[in-house]
Coordinates of C-alpha atoms in Angstrom, one line a residue:
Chain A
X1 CA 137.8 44.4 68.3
X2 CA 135.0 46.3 70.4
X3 CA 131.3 45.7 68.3
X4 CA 128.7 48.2 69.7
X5 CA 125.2 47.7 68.2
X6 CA 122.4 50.2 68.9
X7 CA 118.4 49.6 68.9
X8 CA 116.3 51.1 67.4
X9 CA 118.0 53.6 64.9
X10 CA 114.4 55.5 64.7
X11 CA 112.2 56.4 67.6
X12 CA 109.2 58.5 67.5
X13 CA 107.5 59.4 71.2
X14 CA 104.7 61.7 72.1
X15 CA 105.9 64.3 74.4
X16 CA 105.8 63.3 78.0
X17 CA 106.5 59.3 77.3
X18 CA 109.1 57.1 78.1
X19 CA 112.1 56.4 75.6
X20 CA 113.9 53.6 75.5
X21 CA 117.6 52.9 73.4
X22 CA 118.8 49.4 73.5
X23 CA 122.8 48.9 72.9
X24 CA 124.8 45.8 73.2
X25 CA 128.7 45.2 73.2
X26 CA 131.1 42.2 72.5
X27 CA 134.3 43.1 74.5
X28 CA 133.8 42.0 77.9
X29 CA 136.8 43.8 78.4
X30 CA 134.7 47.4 77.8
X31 CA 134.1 49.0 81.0
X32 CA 133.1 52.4 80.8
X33 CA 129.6 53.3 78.6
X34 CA 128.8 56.3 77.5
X35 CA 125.8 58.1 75.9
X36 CA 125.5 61.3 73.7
X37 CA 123.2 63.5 72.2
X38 CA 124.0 65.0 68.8
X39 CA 121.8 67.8 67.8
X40 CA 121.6 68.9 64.0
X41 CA 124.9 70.6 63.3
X42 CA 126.7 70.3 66.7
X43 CA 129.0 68.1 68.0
X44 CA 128.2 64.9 70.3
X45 CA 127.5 66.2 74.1
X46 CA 128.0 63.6 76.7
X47 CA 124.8 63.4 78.7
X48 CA 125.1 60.6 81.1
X49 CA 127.7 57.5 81.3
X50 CA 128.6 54.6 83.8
X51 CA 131.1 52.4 85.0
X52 CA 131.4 48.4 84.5
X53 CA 131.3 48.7 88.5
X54 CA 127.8 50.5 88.8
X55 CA 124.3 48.9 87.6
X56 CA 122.1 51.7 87.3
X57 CA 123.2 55.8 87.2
X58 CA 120.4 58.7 86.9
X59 CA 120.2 62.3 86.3
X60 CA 117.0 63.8 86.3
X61 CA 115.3 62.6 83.2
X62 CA 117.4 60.1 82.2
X63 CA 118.9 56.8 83.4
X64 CA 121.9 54.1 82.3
X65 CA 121.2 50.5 83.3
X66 CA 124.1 48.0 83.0
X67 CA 123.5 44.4 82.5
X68 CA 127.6 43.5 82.1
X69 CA 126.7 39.3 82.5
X70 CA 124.4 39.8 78.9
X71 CA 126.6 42.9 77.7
X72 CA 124.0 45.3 77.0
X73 CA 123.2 48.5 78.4
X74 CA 120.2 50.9 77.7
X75 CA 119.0 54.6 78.0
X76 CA 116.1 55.0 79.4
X77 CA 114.5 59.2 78.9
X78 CA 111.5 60.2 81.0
X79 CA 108.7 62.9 80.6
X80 CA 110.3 63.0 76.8
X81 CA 110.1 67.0 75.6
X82 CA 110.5 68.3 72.4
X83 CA 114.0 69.2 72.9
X84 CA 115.1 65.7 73.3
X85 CA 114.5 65.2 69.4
X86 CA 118.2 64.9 68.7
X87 CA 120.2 61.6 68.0
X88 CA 121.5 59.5 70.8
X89 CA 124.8 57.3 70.0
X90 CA 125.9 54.6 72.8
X91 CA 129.8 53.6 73.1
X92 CA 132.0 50.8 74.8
X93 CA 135.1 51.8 76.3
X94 CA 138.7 50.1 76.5
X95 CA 141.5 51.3 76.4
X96 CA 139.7 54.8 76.3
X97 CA 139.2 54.2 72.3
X98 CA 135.6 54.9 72.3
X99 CA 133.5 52.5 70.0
X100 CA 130.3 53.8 69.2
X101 CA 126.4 52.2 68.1
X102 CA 125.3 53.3 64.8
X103 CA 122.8 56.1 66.7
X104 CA 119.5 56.4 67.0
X105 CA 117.1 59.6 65.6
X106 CA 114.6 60.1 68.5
X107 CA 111.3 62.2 67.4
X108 CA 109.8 63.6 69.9
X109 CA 105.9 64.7 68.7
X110 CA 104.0 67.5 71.0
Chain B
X1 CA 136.0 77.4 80.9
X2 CA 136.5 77.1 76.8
X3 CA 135.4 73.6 75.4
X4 CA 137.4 71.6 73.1
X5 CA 137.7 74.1 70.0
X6 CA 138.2 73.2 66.3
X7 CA 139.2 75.1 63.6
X8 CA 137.8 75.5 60.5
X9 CA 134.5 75.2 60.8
X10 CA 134.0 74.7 57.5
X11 CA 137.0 73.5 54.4
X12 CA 136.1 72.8 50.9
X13 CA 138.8 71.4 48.7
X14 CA 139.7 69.5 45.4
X15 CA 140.4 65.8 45.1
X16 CA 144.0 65.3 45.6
X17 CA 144.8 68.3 47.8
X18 CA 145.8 68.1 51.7
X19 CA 143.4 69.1 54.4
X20 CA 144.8 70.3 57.9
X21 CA 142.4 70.4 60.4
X22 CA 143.0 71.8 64.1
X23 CA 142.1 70.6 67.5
X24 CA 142.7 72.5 70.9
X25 CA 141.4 70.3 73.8
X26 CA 139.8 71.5 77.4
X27 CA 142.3 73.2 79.3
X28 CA 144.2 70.1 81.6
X29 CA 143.0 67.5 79.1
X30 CA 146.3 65.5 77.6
X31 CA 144.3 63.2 75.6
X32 CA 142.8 64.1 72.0
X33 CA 140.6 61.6 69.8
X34 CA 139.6 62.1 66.0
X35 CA 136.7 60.4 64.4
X36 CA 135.2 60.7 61.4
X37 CA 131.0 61.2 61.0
X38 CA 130.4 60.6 57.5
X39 CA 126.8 61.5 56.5
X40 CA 124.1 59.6 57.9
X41 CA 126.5 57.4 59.4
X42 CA 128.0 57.0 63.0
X43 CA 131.1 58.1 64.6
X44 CA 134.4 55.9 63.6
X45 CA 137.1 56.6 65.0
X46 CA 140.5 57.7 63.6
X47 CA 143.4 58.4 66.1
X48 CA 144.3 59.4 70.0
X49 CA 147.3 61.1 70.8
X50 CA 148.3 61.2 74.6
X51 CA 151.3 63.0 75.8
X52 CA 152.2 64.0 72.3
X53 CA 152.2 60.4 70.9
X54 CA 149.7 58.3 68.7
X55 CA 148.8 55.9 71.2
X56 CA 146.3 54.2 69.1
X57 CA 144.3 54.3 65.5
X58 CA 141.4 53.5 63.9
X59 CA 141.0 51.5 59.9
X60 CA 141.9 54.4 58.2
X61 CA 144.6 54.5 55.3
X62 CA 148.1 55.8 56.3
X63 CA 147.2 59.2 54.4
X64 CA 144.8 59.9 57.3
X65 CA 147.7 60.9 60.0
X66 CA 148.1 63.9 63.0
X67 CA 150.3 65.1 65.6
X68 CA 150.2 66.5 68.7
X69 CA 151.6 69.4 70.2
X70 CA 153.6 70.6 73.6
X71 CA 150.4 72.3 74.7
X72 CA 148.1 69.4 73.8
X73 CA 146.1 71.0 70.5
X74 CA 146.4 68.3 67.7
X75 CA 146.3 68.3 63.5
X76 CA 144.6 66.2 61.9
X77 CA 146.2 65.9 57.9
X78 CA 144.7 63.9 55.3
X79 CA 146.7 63.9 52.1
X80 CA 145.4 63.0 48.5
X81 CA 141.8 63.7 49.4
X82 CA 139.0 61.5 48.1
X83 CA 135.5 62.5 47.6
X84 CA 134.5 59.9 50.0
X85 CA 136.6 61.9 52.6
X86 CA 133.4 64.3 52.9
X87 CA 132.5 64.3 56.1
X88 CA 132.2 65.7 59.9
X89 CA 135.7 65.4 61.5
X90 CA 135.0 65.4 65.2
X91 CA 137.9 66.2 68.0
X92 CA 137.5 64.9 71.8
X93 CA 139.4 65.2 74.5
X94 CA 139.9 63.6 77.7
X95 CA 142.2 63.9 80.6
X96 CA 142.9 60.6 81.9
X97 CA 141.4 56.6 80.9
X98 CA 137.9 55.9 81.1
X99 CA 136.9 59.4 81.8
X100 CA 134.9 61.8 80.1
X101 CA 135.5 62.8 76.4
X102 CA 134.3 66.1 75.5
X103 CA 133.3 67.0 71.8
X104 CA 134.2 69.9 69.5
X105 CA 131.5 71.2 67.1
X106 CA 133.4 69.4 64.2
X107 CA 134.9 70.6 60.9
X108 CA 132.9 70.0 57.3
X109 CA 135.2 68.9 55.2
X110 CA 134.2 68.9 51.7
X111 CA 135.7 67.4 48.9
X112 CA 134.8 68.6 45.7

């Protein structure tokens, strides 16, 4: 099955640098990548995601690049503000059974 | 528009008992996902029901099982609870393949 590993699982930024979360997937099958932010308490939120036939998707702050020859996509976060301290969690779609990276707990320092 | 809802918030129970745990997904969404966030640990997931039928599950034991209704909303029952079974149980739902899957706020199942 689907294997979705996620880099780093801690990440402490000042406020107003760049973050970067690394994931990688097995299944060349997968073709639809999502990312989330889980906040202490809540449930996932779906912030930004992209398709097997797209290389690059931004909103704002925050980009998805897709490399599907090396199978690994990353999140990249921009101008980083204290309200991005949350953690992130990648996934590989097939089959729409979402398979998700262990997370990663961004700090985000003022 | 109402996200994906789950009900309890919050269940504490004894080791052996049942746990029912309820799921109503975004208005139009057929699809509804269960996954398990155990503490400190990532998402795994458990079951999707589409159109009323389990369409796929996760490595969970057989006393880990669901249903879903006419209207979409979805159970989730686990029988003969463990303590291990502690844990976030997070609904999605979705309303057609490889699109968005929208999260609930989870229900804290304890096991005591």
């Amino acid at each position: 099955g689907e294997n979705v590993e996620q880099h780093p699982s801690t990440l402490s930024v000042q406020e107003g640098d760049s973050a970067v979360i690394k994931c990688t997937y097995s299944d060349s099958a997968s073709n639809y990548f999502p990312w989330y932010k889980q906040e202490l308490g809540k449930g996932p939120q779906l912030i930004i995601d992209i398709r097997s036939n797209v290389g690059e998707k931004k909103d704002q702050r925050i980009a998805v690049t897709l490399n599907k020859t090396a199978k690994h996509f990353s999140l990249h976060i921009t101008e980083t503000q204290p309200e991005d301290s949350a953690v992130y969690f990648c996934a590989a779609s097939k089959w729409r059974k979402l398979q998700f990276g262990a997370g990663t707990q961004v700090v985000v320092t003022p | 528009e109402a996200g994906v809802t789950q009900s309890p918030t919050h269940l504490i129970k004894t080791r052996g008992q049942q746990a029912t745990l309820r799921c109503s997904p975004i208005s139009g969404h057929t699809s509804v996902y269960w996954y398990q966030q155990a503490l400190g640990l990532g998402l795994q997931f458990l079951l999707w029901y589409d159109e009323g039928e389990e369409r796929n599950r996760g490595n969970f034991p057989p006393r880990f099982s669901g249903r879903q209704f006419p209207n979409y909303s979805s159970e989730l029952n686990v029988n003969a609870l463990e303590l291990e079974d502690s844990a976030l149980y997070l609904c999605a739902s979705s309303f057609a393949e490889n699109t968005e899957a929208f999260f609930g706020q989870g229900t804290r199942l304890t096991v005591v």
